[in-house]
Amino acid sequence: MKEKRAKWGLIFCLPFLITFLIFQLYPILYSLYLSFTYQENSRTFVFTGLDNYQDLLHDAVFWKSVANTWKIWLMCFIPQLVSSLLLAVLLTQYRIRRAGFFRAVFYLPNLVTAASVGVLFAALFDWQTGSVNSILQSLGFIEEKVNWMGSPAFAQGITSFIQWWMWFGYSSILLTAGITAISQEIIDASVVDGASNSQRLFRITLPLLKPTMLYVLVTSLIGGMQIFDIPMTLTKGDGEPQKSLMTMVLYLYNMAFKNKDYSYGATISYGLFIIILLFSILFFKVLYGKKEEA
């Protein structure tokens, strides 16, 4: 009977295993192989060892894309964490009425595809016909139309704002779940001991919320390092102005699918993987550097 169950269990797992091997594991391994080759033409690849990775280390555009990606992510994540944490505390500790309604409203932007949001904001901030310039002119804040997407600082700021707007509701739901999971007995004991709301927040809630905050941080890092849709739609893939919106994944896309250099595109993808892996490990070490002794 046990052998029969094991056999049927394996049969039911086969569709997933086959799909995983063909559409996930094989592309990963083949991309790794491509990163060690030189592409002579669309079908001929010559093994060259670490030459592509050496070129990557000296690629100024790649390092600019790394800097751009980090800058956009940090300008998005810091306000995202602060606003989502504030919202989570307000909806739990202060028990605001209709909290579920507010969660749903703030989560709604996350349901819209990033490409659609990018097209929307590209239209809003268009230099000639955008609604933002028209509204600011009608209110008297500006006299002449501003070319928002012509300035690197404004372009990166708009991209970060879009990312924050789309994702802070999702982060607030995760943090709300983390706060709700804190034992009510601990909260009640702190109230009996005379702890104020601020003391409960900084001495109890935030320390116990560290695992959830770490999850939000790592998942945001992974998503932020892979930002592609918004810069792609805002700049039509060229990363302008002054390559300020040339992110790592956009650079990968341009090299692999516009320039048809699949070997170097695969190298960029593994460079991105290494960066995400190293910083994820670093964040784990910083937050959980030393295990508490039992």
PDB file of N, CA and C in Angstrom, residues 52-91:
ATOM      1  N   ASN A  52      33.511  37.431 -20.402  1.00  0.00           N
ATOM      2  CA  ASN A  52      32.333  38.291 -20.297  1.00  0.00           C
ATOM      3  C   ASN A  52      32.240  38.959 -18.933  1.00  0.00           C
ATOM      4  N   TYR A  53      32.594  38.225 -17.899  1.00  0.00           N
ATOM      5  CA  TYR A  53      32.533  38.788 -16.549  1.00  0.00           C
ATOM      6  C   TYR A  53      33.615  39.845 -16.358  1.00  0.00           C
ATOM      7  N   GLN A  54      34.772  39.663 -16.981  1.00  0.00           N
ATOM      8  CA  GLN A  54      35.796  40.701 -16.939  1.00  0.00           C
ATOM      9  C   GLN A  54      35.323  41.958 -17.661  1.00  0.00           C
ATOM     10  N   ASP A  55      34.668  41.771 -18.808  1.00  0.00           N
ATOM     11  CA  ASP A  55      34.122  42.923 -19.521  1.00  0.00           C
ATOM     12  C   ASP A  55      33.054  43.625 -18.689  1.00  0.00           C
ATOM     13  N   LEU A  56      32.255  42.821 -17.972  1.00  0.00           N
ATOM     14  CA  LEU A  56      31.197  43.395 -17.146  1.00  0.00           C
ATOM     15  C   LEU A  56      31.771  44.272 -16.038  1.00  0.00           C
ATOM     16  N   LEU A  57      32.883  43.842 -15.450  1.00  0.00           N
ATOM     17  CA  LEU A  57      33.503  44.613 -14.375  1.00  0.00           C
ATOM     18  C   LEU A  57      34.018  45.965 -14.856  1.00  0.00           C
ATOM     19  N   HIS A  58      34.311  46.079 -16.139  1.00  0.00           N
ATOM     20  CA  HIS A  58      34.833  47.328 -16.699  1.00  0.00           C
ATOM     21  C   HIS A  58      33.792  48.054 -17.552  1.00  0.00           C
ATOM     22  N   ASP A  59      32.542  47.635 -17.450  1.00  0.00           N
ATOM     23  CA  ASP A  59      31.461  48.228 -18.241  1.00  0.00           C
ATOM     24  C   ASP A  59      30.879  49.417 -17.481  1.00  0.00           C
ATOM     25  N   ALA A  60      31.154  50.641 -17.955  1.00  0.00           N
ATOM     26  CA  ALA A  60      30.690  51.849 -17.262  1.00  0.00           C
ATOM     27  C   ALA A  60      29.168  51.961 -17.277  1.00  0.00           C
ATOM     28  N   VAL A  61      28.530  51.544 -18.376  1.00  0.00           N
ATOM     29  CA  VAL A  61      27.072  51.627 -18.462  1.00  0.00           C
ATOM     30  C   VAL A  61      26.422  50.671 -17.458  1.00  0.00           C
ATOM     31  N   PHE A  62      27.020  49.482 -17.301  1.00  0.00           N
ATOM     32  CA  PHE A  62      26.471  48.530 -16.332  1.00  0.00           C
ATOM     33  C   PHE A  62      26.527  49.104 -14.927  1.00  0.00           C
ATOM     34  N   TRP A  63      27.656  49.666 -14.529  1.00  0.00           N
ATOM     35  CA  TRP A  63      27.781  50.211 -13.171  1.00  0.00           C
ATOM     36  C   TRP A  63      26.892  51.432 -12.991  1.00  0.00           C
ATOM     37  N   LYS A  64      26.668  52.189 -14.055  1.00  0.00           N
ATOM     38  CA  LYS A  64      25.714  53.291 -13.955  1.00  0.00           C
ATOM     39  C   LYS A  64      24.301  52.747 -13.754  1.00  0.00           C
ATOM     40  N   SER A  65      23.992  51.643 -14.432  1.00  0.00           N
ATOM     41  CA  SER A  65      22.675  51.031 -14.247  1.00  0.00           C
ATOM     42  C   SER A  65      22.520  50.491 -12.832  1.00  0.00           C
ATOM     43  N   VAL A  66      23.602  49.969 -12.256  1.00  0.00           N
ATOM     44  CA  VAL A  66      23.560  49.501 -10.864  1.00  0.00           C
ATOM     45  C   VAL A  66      23.278  50.673  -9.933  1.00  0.00           C
ATOM     46  N   ALA A  67      24.001  51.789 -10.123  1.00  0.00           N
ATOM     47  CA  ALA A  67      23.802  52.973  -9.287  1.00  0.00           C
ATOM     48  C   ALA A  67      22.385  53.516  -9.441  1.00  0.00           C
ATOM     49  N   ASN A  68      21.895  53.568 -10.666  1.00  0.00           N
ATOM     50  CA  ASN A  68      20.527  54.052 -10.904  1.00  0.00           C
ATOM     51  C   ASN A  68      19.504  53.179 -10.197  1.00  0.00           C
ATOM     52  N   THR A  69      19.683  51.867 -10.287  1.00  0.00           N
ATOM     53  CA  THR A  69      18.732  50.933  -9.680  1.00  0.00           C
ATOM     54  C   THR A  69      18.705  51.098  -8.174  1.00  0.00           C
ATOM     55  N   TRP A  70      19.885  51.193  -7.566  1.00  0.00           N
ATOM     56  CA  TRP A  70      19.950  51.363  -6.114  1.00  0.00           C
ATOM     57  C   TRP A  70      19.337  52.691  -5.686  1.00  0.00           C
ATOM     58  N   LYS A  71      19.615  53.739  -6.421  1.00  0.00           N
ATOM     59  CA  LYS A  71      19.087  55.059  -6.061  1.00  0.00           C
ATOM     60  C   LYS A  71      17.574  55.075  -6.139  1.00  0.00           C
ATOM     61  N   ILE A  72      17.028  54.534  -7.224  1.00  0.00           N
ATOM     62  CA  ILE A  72      15.575  54.498  -7.379  1.00  0.00           C
ATOM     63  C   ILE A  72      14.949  53.641  -6.284  1.00  0.00           C
ATOM     64  N   TRP A  73      15.578  52.492  -5.972  1.00  0.00           N
ATOM     65  CA  TRP A  73      15.017  51.607  -4.948  1.00  0.00           C
ATOM     66  C   TRP A  73      15.046  52.257  -3.570  1.00  0.00           C
ATOM     67  N   LEU A  74      16.148  52.886  -3.204  1.00  0.00           N
ATOM     68  CA  LEU A  74      16.254  53.506  -1.886  1.00  0.00           C
ATOM     69  C   LEU A  74      15.260  54.662  -1.743  1.00  0.00           C
ATOM     70  N   MET A  75      15.112  55.480  -2.791  1.00  0.00           N
ATOM     71  CA  MET A  75      14.146  56.580  -2.730  1.00  0.00           C
ATOM     72  C   MET A  75      12.711  56.066  -2.651  1.00  0.00           C
ATOM     73  N   CYS A  76      12.500  54.835  -3.063  1.00  0.00           N
ATOM     74  CA  CYS A  76      11.178  54.216  -2.966  1.00  0.00           C
ATOM     75  C   CYS A  76      11.008  53.488  -1.637  1.00  0.00           C
ATOM     76  N   PHE A  77      12.015  52.707  -1.226  1.00  0.00           N
ATOM     77  CA  PHE A  77      11.831  51.802  -0.097  1.00  0.00           C
ATOM     78  C   PHE A  77      11.747  52.533   1.237  1.00  0.00           C
ATOM     79  N   ILE A  78      12.585  53.547   1.450  1.00  0.00           N
ATOM     80  CA  ILE A  78      12.569  54.238   2.737  1.00  0.00           C
ATOM     81  C   ILE A  78      11.207  54.874   3.009  1.00  0.00           C
ATOM     82  N   PRO A  79      10.645  55.679   2.087  1.00  0.00           N
ATOM     83  CA  PRO A  79       9.278  56.172   2.331  1.00  0.00           C
ATOM     84  C   PRO A  79       8.243  55.055   2.402  1.00  0.00           C
ATOM     85  N   GLN A  80       8.449  54.004   1.638  1.00  0.00           N
ATOM     86  CA  GLN A  80       7.509  52.885   1.644  1.00  0.00           C
ATOM     87  C   GLN A  80       7.464  52.226   3.006  1.00  0.00           C
ATOM     88  N   LEU A  81       8.637  51.974   3.607  1.00  0.00           N
ATOM     89  CA  LEU A  81       8.681  51.325   4.915  1.00  0.00           C
ATOM     90  C   LEU A  81       8.078  52.219   5.983  1.00  0.00           C
ATOM     91  N   VAL A  82       8.423  53.507   5.961  1.00  0.00           N
ATOM     92  CA  VAL A  82       7.912  54.442   6.972  1.00  0.00           C
ATOM     93  C   VAL A  82       6.400  54.582   6.862  1.00  0.00           C
ATOM     94  N   SER A  83       5.898  54.805   5.646  1.00  0.00           N
ATOM     95  CA  SER A  83       4.457  55.016   5.468  1.00  0.00           C
ATOM     96  C   SER A  83       3.660  53.747   5.751  1.00  0.00           C
ATOM     97  N   SER A  84       4.166  52.601   5.308  1.00  0.00           N
ATOM     98  CA  SER A  84       3.437  51.352   5.548  1.00  0.00           C
ATOM     99  C   SER A  84       3.450  50.984   7.027  1.00  0.00           C
ATOM    100  N   LEU A  85       4.563  51.247   7.722  1.00  0.00           N
ATOM    101  CA  LEU A  85       4.627  50.978   9.162  1.00  0.00           C
ATOM    102  C   LEU A  85       3.688  51.905   9.915  1.00  0.00           C
ATOM    103  N   LEU A  86       3.672  53.179   9.535  1.00  0.00           N
ATOM    104  CA  LEU A  86       2.760  54.138  10.167  1.00  0.00           C
ATOM    105  C   LEU A  86       1.313  53.724   9.950  1.00  0.00           C
ATOM    106  N   LEU A  87       0.986  53.332   8.722  1.00  0.00           N
ATOM    107  CA  LEU A  87      -0.380  52.918   8.418  1.00  0.00           C
ATOM    108  C   LEU A  87      -0.751  51.658   9.192  1.00  0.00           C
ATOM    109  N   ALA A  88       0.176  50.696   9.262  1.00  0.00           N
ATOM    110  CA  ALA A  88      -0.101  49.450   9.987  1.00  0.00           C
ATOM    111  C   ALA A  88      -0.349  49.720  11.463  1.00  0.00           C
ATOM    112  N   VAL A  89       0.439  50.611  12.069  1.00  0.00           N
ATOM    113  CA  VAL A  89       0.253  50.941  13.488  1.00  0.00           C
ATOM    114  C   VAL A  89      -1.083  51.642  13.706  1.00  0.00           C
ATOM    115  N   LEU A  90      -1.430  52.565  12.821  1.00  0.00           N
ATOM    116  CA  LEU A  90      -2.703  53.281  12.960  1.00  0.00           C
ATOM    117  C   LEU A  90      -3.891  52.333  12.850  1.00  0.00           C
ATOM    118  N   LEU A  91      -3.781  51.339  11.958  1.00  0.00           N
ATOM    119  CA  LEU A  91      -4.911  50.436  11.730  1.00  0.00           C
ATOM    120  C   LEU A  91      -5.027  49.342  12.783  1.00  0.00           C
TER     121      LEU A  91
END
